[in-house]
mmCIF file of C-alpha atoms in Angstrom:
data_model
loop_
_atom_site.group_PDB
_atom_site.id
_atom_site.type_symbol
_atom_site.label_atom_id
_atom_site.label_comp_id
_atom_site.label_asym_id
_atom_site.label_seq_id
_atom_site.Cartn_x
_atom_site.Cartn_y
_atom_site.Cartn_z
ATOM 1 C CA UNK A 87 -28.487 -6.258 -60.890
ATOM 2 C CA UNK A 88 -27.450 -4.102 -63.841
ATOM 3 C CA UNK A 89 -24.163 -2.237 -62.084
ATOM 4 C CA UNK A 90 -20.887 -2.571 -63.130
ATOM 5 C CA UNK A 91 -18.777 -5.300 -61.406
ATOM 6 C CA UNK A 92 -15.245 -4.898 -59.931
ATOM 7 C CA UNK A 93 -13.071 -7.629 -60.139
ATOM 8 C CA UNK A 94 -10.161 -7.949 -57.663
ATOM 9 C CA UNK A 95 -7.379 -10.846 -58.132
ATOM 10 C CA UNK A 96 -5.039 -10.919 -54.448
ATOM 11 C CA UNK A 97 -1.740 -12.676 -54.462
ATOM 12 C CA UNK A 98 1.476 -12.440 -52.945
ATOM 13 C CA UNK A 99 2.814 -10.042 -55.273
ATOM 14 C CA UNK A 100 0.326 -8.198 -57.281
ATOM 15 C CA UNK A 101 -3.323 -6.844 -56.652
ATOM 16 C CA UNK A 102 -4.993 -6.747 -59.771
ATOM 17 C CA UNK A 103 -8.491 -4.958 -60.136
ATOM 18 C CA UNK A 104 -10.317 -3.446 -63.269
ATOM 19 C CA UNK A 105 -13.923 -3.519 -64.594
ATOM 20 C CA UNK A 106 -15.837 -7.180 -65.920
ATOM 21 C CA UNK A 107 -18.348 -5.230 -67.968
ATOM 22 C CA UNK A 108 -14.884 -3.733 -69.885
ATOM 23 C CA UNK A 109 -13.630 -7.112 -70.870
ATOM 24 C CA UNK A 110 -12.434 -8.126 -73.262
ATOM 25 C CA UNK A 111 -10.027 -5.081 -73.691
ATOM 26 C CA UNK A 112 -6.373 -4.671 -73.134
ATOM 27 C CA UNK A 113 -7.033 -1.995 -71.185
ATOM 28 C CA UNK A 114 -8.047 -4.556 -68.563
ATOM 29 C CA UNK A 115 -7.127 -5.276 -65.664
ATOM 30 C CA UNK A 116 -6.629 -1.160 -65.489
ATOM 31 C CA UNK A 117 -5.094 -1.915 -61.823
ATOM 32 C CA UNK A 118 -1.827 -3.470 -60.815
ATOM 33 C CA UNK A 119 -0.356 -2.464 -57.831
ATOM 34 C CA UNK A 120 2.035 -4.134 -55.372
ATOM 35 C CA UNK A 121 0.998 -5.827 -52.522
ATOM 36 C CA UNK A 122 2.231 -4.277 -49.942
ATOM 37 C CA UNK A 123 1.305 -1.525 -47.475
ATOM 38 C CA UNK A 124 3.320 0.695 -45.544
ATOM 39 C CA UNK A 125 3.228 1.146 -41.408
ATOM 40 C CA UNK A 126 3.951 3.891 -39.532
ATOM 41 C CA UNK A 127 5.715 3.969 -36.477
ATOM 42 C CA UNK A 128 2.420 4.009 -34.633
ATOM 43 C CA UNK A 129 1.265 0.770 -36.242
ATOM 44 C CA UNK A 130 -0.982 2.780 -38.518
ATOM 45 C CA UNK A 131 -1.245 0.936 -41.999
ATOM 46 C CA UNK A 132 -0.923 3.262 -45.217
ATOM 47 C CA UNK A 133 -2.500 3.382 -48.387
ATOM 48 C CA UNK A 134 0.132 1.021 -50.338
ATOM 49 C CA UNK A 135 4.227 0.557 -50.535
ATOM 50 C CA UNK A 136 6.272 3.988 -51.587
ATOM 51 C CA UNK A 137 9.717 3.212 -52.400
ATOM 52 C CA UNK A 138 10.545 6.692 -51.198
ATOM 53 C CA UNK A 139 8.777 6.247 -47.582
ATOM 54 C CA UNK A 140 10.926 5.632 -44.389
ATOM 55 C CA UNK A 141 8.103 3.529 -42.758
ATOM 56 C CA UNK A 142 8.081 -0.202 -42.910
ATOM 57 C CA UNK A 143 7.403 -1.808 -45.355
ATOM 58 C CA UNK A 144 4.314 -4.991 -45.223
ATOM 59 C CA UNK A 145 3.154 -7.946 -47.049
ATOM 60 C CA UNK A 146 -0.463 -8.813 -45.507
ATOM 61 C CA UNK A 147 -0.431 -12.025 -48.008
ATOM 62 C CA UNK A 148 1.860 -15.047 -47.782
ATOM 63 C CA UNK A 149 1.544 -17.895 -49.970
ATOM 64 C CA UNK A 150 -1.994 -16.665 -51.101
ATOM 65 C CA UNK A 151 -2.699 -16.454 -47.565
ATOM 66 C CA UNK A 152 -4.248 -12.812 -45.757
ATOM 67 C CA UNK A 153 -1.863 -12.866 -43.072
ATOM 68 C CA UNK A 154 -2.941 -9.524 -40.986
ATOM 69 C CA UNK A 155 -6.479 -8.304 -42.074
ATOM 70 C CA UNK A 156 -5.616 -4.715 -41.226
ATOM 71 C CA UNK A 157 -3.016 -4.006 -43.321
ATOM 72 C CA UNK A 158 -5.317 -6.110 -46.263
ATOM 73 C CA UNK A 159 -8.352 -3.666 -45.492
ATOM 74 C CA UNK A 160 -5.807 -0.714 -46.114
ATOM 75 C CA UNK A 161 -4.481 -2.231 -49.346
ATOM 76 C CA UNK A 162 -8.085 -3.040 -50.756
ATOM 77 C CA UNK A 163 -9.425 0.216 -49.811
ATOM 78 C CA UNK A 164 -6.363 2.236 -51.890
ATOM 79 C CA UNK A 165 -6.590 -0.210 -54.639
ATOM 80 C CA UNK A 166 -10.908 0.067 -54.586
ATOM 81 C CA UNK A 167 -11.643 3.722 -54.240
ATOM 82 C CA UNK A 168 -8.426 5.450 -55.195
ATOM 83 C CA UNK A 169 -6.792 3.573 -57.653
ATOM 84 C CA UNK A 170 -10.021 2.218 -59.362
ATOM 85 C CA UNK A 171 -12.468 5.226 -58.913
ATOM 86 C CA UNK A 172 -15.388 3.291 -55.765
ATOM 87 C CA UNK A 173 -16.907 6.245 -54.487
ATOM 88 C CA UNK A 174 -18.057 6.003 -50.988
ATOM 89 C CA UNK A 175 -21.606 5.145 -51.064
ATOM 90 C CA UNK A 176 -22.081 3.547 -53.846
ATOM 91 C CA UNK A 177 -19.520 0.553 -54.135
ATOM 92 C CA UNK A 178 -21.483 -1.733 -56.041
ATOM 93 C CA UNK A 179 -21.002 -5.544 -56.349
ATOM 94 C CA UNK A 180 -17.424 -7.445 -56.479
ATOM 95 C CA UNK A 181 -15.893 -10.184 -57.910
ATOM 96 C CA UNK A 182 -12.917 -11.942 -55.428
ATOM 97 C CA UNK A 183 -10.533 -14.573 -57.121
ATOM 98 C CA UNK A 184 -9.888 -16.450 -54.590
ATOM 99 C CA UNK A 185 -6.227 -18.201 -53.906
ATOM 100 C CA UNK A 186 -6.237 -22.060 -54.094
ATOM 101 C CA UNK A 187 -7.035 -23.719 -51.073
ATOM 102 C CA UNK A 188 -8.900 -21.195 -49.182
ATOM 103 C CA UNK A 189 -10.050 -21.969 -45.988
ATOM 104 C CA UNK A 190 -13.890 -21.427 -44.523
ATOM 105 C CA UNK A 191 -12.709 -19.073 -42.124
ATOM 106 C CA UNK A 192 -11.041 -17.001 -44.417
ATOM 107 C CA UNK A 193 -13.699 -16.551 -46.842
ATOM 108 C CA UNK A 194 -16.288 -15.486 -43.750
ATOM 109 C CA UNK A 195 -13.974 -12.618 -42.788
ATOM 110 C CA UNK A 196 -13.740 -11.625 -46.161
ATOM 111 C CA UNK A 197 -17.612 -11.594 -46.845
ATOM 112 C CA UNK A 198 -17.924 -9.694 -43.855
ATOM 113 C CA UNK A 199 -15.218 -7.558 -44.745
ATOM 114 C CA UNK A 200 -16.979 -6.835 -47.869
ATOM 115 C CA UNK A 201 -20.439 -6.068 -46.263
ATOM 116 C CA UNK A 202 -19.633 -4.592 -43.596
ATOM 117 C CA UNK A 203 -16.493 -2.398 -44.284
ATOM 118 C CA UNK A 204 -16.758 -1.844 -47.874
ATOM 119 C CA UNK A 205 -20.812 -1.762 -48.030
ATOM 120 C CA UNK A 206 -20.807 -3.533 -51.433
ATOM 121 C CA UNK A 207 -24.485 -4.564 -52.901
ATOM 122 C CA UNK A 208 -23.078 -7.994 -54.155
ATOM 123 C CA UNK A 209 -20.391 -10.390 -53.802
ATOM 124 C CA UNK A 210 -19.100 -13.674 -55.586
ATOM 125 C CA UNK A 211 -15.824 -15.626 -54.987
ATOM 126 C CA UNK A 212 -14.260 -18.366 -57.160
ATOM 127 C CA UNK A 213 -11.184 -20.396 -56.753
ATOM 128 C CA UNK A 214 -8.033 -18.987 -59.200
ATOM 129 C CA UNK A 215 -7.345 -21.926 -60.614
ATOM 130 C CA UNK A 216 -11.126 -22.737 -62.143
ATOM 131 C CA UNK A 217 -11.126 -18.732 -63.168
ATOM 132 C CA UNK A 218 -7.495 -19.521 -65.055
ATOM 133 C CA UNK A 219 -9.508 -21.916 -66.529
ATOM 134 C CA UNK A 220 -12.227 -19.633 -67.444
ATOM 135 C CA UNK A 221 -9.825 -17.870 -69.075
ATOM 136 C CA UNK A 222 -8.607 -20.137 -71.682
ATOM 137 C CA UNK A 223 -12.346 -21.080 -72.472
ATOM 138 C CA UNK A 224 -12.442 -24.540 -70.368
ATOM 139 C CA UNK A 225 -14.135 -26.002 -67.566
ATOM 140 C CA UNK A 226 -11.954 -29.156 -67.719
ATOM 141 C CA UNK A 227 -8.084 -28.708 -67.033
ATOM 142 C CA UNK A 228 -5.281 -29.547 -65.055
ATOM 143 C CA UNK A 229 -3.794 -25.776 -63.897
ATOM 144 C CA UNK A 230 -0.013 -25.171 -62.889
ATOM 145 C CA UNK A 231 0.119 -21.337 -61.548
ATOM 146 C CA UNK A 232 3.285 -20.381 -60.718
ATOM 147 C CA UNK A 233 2.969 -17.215 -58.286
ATOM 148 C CA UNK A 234 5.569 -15.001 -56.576
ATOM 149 C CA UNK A 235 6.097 -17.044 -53.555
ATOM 150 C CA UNK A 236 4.370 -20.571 -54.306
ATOM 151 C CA UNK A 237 3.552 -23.155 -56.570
ATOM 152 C CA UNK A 238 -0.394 -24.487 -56.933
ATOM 153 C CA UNK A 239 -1.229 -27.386 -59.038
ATOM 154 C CA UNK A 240 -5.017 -28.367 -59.022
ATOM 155 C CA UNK A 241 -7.046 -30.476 -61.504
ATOM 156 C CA UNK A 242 -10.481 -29.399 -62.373
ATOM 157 C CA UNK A 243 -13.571 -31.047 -63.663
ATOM 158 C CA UNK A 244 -16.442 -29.524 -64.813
ATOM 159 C CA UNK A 245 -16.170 -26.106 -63.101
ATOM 160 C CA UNK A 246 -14.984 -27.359 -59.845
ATOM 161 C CA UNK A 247 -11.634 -28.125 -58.381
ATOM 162 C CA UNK A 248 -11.071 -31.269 -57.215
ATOM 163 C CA UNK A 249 -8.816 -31.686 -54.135
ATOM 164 C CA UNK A 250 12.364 -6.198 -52.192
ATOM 165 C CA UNK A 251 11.945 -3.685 -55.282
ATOM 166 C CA UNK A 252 15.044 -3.674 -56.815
ATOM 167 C CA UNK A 253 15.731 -7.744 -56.237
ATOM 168 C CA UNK A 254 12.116 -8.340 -57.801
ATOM 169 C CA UNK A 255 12.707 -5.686 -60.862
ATOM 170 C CA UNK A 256 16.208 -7.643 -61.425
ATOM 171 C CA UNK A 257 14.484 -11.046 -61.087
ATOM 172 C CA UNK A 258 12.447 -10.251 -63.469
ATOM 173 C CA UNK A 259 15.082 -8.836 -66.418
ATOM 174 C CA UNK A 260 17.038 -11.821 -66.040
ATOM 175 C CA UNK A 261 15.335 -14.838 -65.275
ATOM 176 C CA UNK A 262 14.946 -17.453 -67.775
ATOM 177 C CA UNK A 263 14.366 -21.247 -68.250
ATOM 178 C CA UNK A 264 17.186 -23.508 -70.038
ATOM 179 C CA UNK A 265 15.825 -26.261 -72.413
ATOM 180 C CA UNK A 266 16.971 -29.139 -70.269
ATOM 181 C CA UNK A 267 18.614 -30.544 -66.935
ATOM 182 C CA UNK A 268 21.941 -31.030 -69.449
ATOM 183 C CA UNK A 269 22.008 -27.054 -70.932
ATOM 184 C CA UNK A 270 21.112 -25.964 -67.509
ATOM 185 C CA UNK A 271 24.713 -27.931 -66.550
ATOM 186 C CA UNK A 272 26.453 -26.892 -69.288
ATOM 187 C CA UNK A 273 25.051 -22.947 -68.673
ATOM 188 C CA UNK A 274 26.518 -22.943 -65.374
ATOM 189 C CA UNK A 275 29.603 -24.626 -65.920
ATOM 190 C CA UNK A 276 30.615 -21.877 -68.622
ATOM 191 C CA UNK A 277 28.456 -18.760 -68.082
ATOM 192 C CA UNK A 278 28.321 -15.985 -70.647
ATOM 193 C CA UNK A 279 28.054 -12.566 -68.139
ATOM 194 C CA UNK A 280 24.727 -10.116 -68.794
ATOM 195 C CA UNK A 281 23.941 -6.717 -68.174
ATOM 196 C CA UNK A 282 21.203 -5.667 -67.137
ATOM 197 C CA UNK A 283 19.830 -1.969 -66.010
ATOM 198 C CA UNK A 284 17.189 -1.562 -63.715
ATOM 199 C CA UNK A 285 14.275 1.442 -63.527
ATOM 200 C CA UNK A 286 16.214 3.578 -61.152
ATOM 201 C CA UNK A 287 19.109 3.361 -63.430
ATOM 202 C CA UNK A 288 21.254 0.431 -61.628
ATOM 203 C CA UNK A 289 23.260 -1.712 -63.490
ATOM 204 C CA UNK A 290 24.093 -5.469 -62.498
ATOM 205 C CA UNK A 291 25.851 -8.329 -64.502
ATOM 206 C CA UNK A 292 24.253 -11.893 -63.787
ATOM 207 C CA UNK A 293 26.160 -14.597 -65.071
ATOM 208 C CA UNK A 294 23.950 -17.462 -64.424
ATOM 209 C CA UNK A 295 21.902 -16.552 -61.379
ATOM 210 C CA UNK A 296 18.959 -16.001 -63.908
ATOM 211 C CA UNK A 297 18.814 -19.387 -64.235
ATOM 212 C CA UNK A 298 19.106 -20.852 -61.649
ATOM 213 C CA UNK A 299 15.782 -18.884 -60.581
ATOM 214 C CA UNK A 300 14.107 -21.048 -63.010
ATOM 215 C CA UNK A 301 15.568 -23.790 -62.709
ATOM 216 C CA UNK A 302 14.664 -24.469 -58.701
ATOM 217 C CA UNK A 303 11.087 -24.774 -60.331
ATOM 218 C CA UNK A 304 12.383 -27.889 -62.247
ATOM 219 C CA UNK A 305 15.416 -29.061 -59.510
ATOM 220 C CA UNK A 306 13.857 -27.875 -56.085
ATOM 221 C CA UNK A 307 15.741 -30.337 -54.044
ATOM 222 C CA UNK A 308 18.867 -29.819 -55.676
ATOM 223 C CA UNK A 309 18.859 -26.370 -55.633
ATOM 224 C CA UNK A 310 17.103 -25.295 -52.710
ATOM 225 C CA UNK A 311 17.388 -28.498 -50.354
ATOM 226 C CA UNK A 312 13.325 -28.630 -50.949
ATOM 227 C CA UNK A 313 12.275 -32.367 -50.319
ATOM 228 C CA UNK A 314 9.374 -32.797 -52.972
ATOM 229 C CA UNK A 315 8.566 -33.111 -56.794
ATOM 230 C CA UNK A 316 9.375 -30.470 -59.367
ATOM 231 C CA UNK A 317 6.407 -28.799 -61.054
ATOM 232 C CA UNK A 318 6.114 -31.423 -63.942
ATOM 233 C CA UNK A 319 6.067 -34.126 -61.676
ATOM 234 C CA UNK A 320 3.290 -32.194 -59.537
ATOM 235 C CA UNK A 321 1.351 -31.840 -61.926
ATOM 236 C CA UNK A 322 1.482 -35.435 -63.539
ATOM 237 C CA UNK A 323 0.702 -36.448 -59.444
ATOM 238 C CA UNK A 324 -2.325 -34.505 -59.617
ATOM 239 C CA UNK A 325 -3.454 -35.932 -62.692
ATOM 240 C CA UNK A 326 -2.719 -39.608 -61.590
ATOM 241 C CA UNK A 327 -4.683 -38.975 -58.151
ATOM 242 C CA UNK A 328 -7.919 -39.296 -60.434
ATOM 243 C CA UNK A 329 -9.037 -42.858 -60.876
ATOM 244 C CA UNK A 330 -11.136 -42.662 -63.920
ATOM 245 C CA UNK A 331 -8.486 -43.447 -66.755
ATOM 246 C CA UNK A 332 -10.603 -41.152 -69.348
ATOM 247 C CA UNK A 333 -10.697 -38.331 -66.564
ATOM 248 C CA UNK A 334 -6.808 -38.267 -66.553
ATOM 249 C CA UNK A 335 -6.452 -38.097 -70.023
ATOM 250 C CA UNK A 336 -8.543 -34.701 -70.179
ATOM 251 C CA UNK A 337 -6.148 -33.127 -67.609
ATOM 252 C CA UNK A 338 -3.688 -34.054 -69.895
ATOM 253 C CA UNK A 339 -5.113 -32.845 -73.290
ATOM 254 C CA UNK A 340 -5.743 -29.571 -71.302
ATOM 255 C CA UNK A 341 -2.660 -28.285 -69.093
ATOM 256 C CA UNK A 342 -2.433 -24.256 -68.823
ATOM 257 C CA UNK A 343 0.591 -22.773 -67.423
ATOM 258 C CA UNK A 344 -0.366 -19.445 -65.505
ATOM 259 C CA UNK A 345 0.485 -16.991 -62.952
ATOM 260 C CA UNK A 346 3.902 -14.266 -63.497
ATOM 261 C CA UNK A 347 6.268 -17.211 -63.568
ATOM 262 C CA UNK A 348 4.649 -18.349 -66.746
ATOM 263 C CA UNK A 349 5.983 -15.826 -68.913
ATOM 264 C CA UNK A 350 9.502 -16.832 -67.730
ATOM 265 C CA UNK A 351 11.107 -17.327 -71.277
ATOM 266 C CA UNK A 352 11.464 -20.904 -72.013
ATOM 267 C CA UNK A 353 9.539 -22.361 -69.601
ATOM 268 C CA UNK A 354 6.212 -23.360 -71.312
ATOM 269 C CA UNK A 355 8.486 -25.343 -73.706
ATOM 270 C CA UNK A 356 10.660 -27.104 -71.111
ATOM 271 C CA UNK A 357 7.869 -27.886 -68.625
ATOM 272 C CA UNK A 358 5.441 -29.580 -71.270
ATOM 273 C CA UNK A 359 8.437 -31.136 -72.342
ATOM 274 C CA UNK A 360 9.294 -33.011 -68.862
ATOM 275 C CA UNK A 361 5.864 -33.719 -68.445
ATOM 276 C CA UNK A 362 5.184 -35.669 -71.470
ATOM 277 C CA UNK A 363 8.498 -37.669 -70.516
ATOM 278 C CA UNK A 364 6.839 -38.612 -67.682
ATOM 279 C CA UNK A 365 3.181 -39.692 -68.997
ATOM 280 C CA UNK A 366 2.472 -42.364 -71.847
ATOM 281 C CA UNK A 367 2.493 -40.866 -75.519
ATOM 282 C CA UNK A 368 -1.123 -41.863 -75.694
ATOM 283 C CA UNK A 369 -1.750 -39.068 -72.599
ATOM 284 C CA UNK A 370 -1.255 -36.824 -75.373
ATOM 285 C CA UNK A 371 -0.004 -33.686 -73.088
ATOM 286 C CA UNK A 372 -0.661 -30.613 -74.196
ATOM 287 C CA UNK A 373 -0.274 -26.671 -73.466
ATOM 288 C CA UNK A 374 -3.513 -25.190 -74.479
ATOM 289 C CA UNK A 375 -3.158 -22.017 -75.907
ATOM 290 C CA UNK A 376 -4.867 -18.679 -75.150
ATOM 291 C CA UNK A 377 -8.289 -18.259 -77.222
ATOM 292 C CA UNK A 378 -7.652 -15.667 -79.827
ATOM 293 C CA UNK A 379 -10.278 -13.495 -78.270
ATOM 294 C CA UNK A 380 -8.561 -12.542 -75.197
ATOM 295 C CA UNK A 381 -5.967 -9.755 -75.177
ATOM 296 C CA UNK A 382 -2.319 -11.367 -75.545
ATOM 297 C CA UNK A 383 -0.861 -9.201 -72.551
ATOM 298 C CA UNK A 384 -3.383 -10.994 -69.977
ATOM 299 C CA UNK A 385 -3.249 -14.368 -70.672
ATOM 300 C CA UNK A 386 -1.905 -16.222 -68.873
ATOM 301 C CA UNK A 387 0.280 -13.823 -66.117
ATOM 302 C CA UNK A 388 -3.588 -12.646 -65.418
ATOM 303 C CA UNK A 389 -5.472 -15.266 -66.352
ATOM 304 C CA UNK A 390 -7.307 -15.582 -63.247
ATOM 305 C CA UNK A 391 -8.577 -12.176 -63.350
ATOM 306 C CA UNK A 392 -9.518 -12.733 -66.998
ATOM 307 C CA UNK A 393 -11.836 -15.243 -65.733
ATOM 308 C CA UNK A 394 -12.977 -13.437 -62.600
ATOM 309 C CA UNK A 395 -14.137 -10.742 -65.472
ATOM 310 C CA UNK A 396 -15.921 -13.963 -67.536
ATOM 311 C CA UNK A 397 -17.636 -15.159 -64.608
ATOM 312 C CA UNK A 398 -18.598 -12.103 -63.338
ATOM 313 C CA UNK A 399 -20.899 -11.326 -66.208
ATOM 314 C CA UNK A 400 -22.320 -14.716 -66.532
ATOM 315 C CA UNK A 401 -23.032 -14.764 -62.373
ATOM 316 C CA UNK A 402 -24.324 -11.333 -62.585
ATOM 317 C CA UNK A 403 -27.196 -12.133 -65.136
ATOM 318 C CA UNK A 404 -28.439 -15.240 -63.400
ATOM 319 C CA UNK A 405 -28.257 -13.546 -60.232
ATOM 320 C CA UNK A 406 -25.387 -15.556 -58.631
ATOM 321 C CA UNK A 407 -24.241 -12.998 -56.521
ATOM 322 C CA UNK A 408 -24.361 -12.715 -52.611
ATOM 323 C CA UNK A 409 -26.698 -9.564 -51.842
ATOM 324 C CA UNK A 410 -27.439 -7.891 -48.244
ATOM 325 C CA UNK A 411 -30.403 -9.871 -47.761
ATOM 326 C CA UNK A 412 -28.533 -13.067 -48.118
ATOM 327 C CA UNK A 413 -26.021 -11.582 -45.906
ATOM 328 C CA UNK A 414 -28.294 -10.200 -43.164
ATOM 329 C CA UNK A 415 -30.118 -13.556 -43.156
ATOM 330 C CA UNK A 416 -26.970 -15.852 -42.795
ATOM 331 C CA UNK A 417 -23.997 -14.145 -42.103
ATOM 332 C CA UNK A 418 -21.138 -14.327 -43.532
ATOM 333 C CA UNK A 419 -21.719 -18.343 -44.171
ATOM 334 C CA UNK A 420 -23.507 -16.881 -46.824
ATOM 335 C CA UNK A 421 -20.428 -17.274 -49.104
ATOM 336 C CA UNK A 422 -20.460 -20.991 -48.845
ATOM 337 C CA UNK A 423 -24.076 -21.369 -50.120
ATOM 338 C CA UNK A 424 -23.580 -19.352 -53.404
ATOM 339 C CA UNK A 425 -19.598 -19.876 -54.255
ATOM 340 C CA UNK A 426 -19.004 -23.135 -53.670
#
């Protein structure tokens, strides 16, 4: 197989597709476009979300999740062949980066969604979290992705884990992370009023609404009546789950901090900084830092493209892919032979 390979990264939020044999390259990934799709009044699905349209507006993925395969068929077909240049007939192969915790059902519709609907000559899915990985040049790593509308923490060894507009455009302008539980306090207690202007021309003044955004990551209970740990402590959880003393200690020695909520200002420093308050000194917890090699702007919001785009190289030469005669021969089980 010697054709170029698309890679396509689904979450909640963002669709992100671009070319592996491009990478590395900031112009990579080329493709970010919302996820979302707009219906007509007939239940037809559109091409993708137009703030200007009066139809309704869809989000076929929850929590990583492909809620209505319809309207995800739409959105991949807009993002593959319109945004990204397929040309009917000749679709080549495709790398998926999978969300965390996919389930076996899932991944069958989407081979056969991929065969049979999108006639592409090769396939290959991997989890996010071991592409994030990828990404920062490890196959050892405990990951923390922060993602529009969820929160995945997932330790992996060796390769392999172990087990609307406007309101988003503001979120994104003001949100920030305070140093600590106590300037968080103080923040609120006396806030200093910001401006901010939004792409249509909008102005709003937060005072300290940005954050509190952040801070939920850190104070879920207290702020959003969420029974559970905070992201530090989820992450040190994950780590401790593993029995082998020396295993936990590479988590710690490798923690990456990906997904959009990663580039919230502050927040690499303050959640490295509750997790080692947490963990022995000796754990020696660590942020590891993007190799110098990969473009600044995609590491780590995009990480797990970045290593779809890795991967995909490496699976294409040793001939890793799914093809149509795996397919034809087992279905769309097929997947769970070849990407484990």
């Amino acid at each position: 197989m010697t054709e170029s390979v698309a890679v396509l990264d689904y979450g909640s939020r963002w669709l992100k597709a671009g070319w592996a044999y491009n990478f590395p390259t900031d112009e990579e990934p080329r493709i970010m476009t919302p996820s979302a799709v707009y219906v007509d009044q007939d239940g037809t699905a559109g091409k993708t979300a137009e703030p200007s349209s009066a139809s309704e507006l869809h989000h076929p993925i929850r929590a990583g999740k492909i809620t209505n395969w319809d309207e995800f068929e739409s959105l991949a077909h807009y993002t593959l062949y319109e945004l990204l240049g397929w040309e009917l007939g000749n679709e080549g192969s495709i790398m998926l980066c999978e969300p965390l915790l996919t389930g076996r059902p899932d991944r069958e519709t989407m081979t056969q969604l991929m065969f049979e609907v999108f006639n592409v000559t090769g396939l290959f899915c991997q989890d996010q979290a071991v592409l994030s990985l990828f990404a920062f040049g490890r196959t050892n790593g405990l990951v923390v992705d922060i993602g529009h509308d969820k929160v995945d923490v997932a330790t992996v060894t060796e390769g392999l884990q172990l087990s609307e507009e406007s309101a988003e455009a503001l979120k994104e302008l003001c949100i920030r992370c305070a140093d600590s539980e106590a300037a968080f306090n103080s923040a609120i207690t006396s806030p200093s009023p910001e401006t901010f202007t939004l792409p249509d021309g909008q102005a709003f003044t937060v005072h300290s609404e940005g954050l509190r955004l952040a801070e939920a990551l850190f104070q879920p209970t207290a702020l959003l009546g969420v029974l559970g740990p905070n992201i530090a402590e989820a992450a040190v959880d994950s780590a401790a789950c593993l029995l082998e003393p020396l295993l936990r200690k590479l988590m710690y020695e490798n923690i990456i901090l990906v997904g959009g909520g990663s580039v919230i200002p502050g927040i690499s420093a303050r959640f490295i900084s509750e997790v080692r308050a947490l963990v022995p000194m000796s754990a020696n917890a660590v942020l590891c830092p993007a190799p110098e090699y990969m473009p600044s702007p995609s590491v780590p919001r995009d990480a797990a493209w970045v290593g779809g785009a890795v991967l995909a190289k490496v699976a294409q030469i040793q001939n890793h892919f799914i093809v149509k005669a795996d397919y034809e021969e087992a279905g769309p089980g097929a997947v769970h032979r070849r990407c484990t």
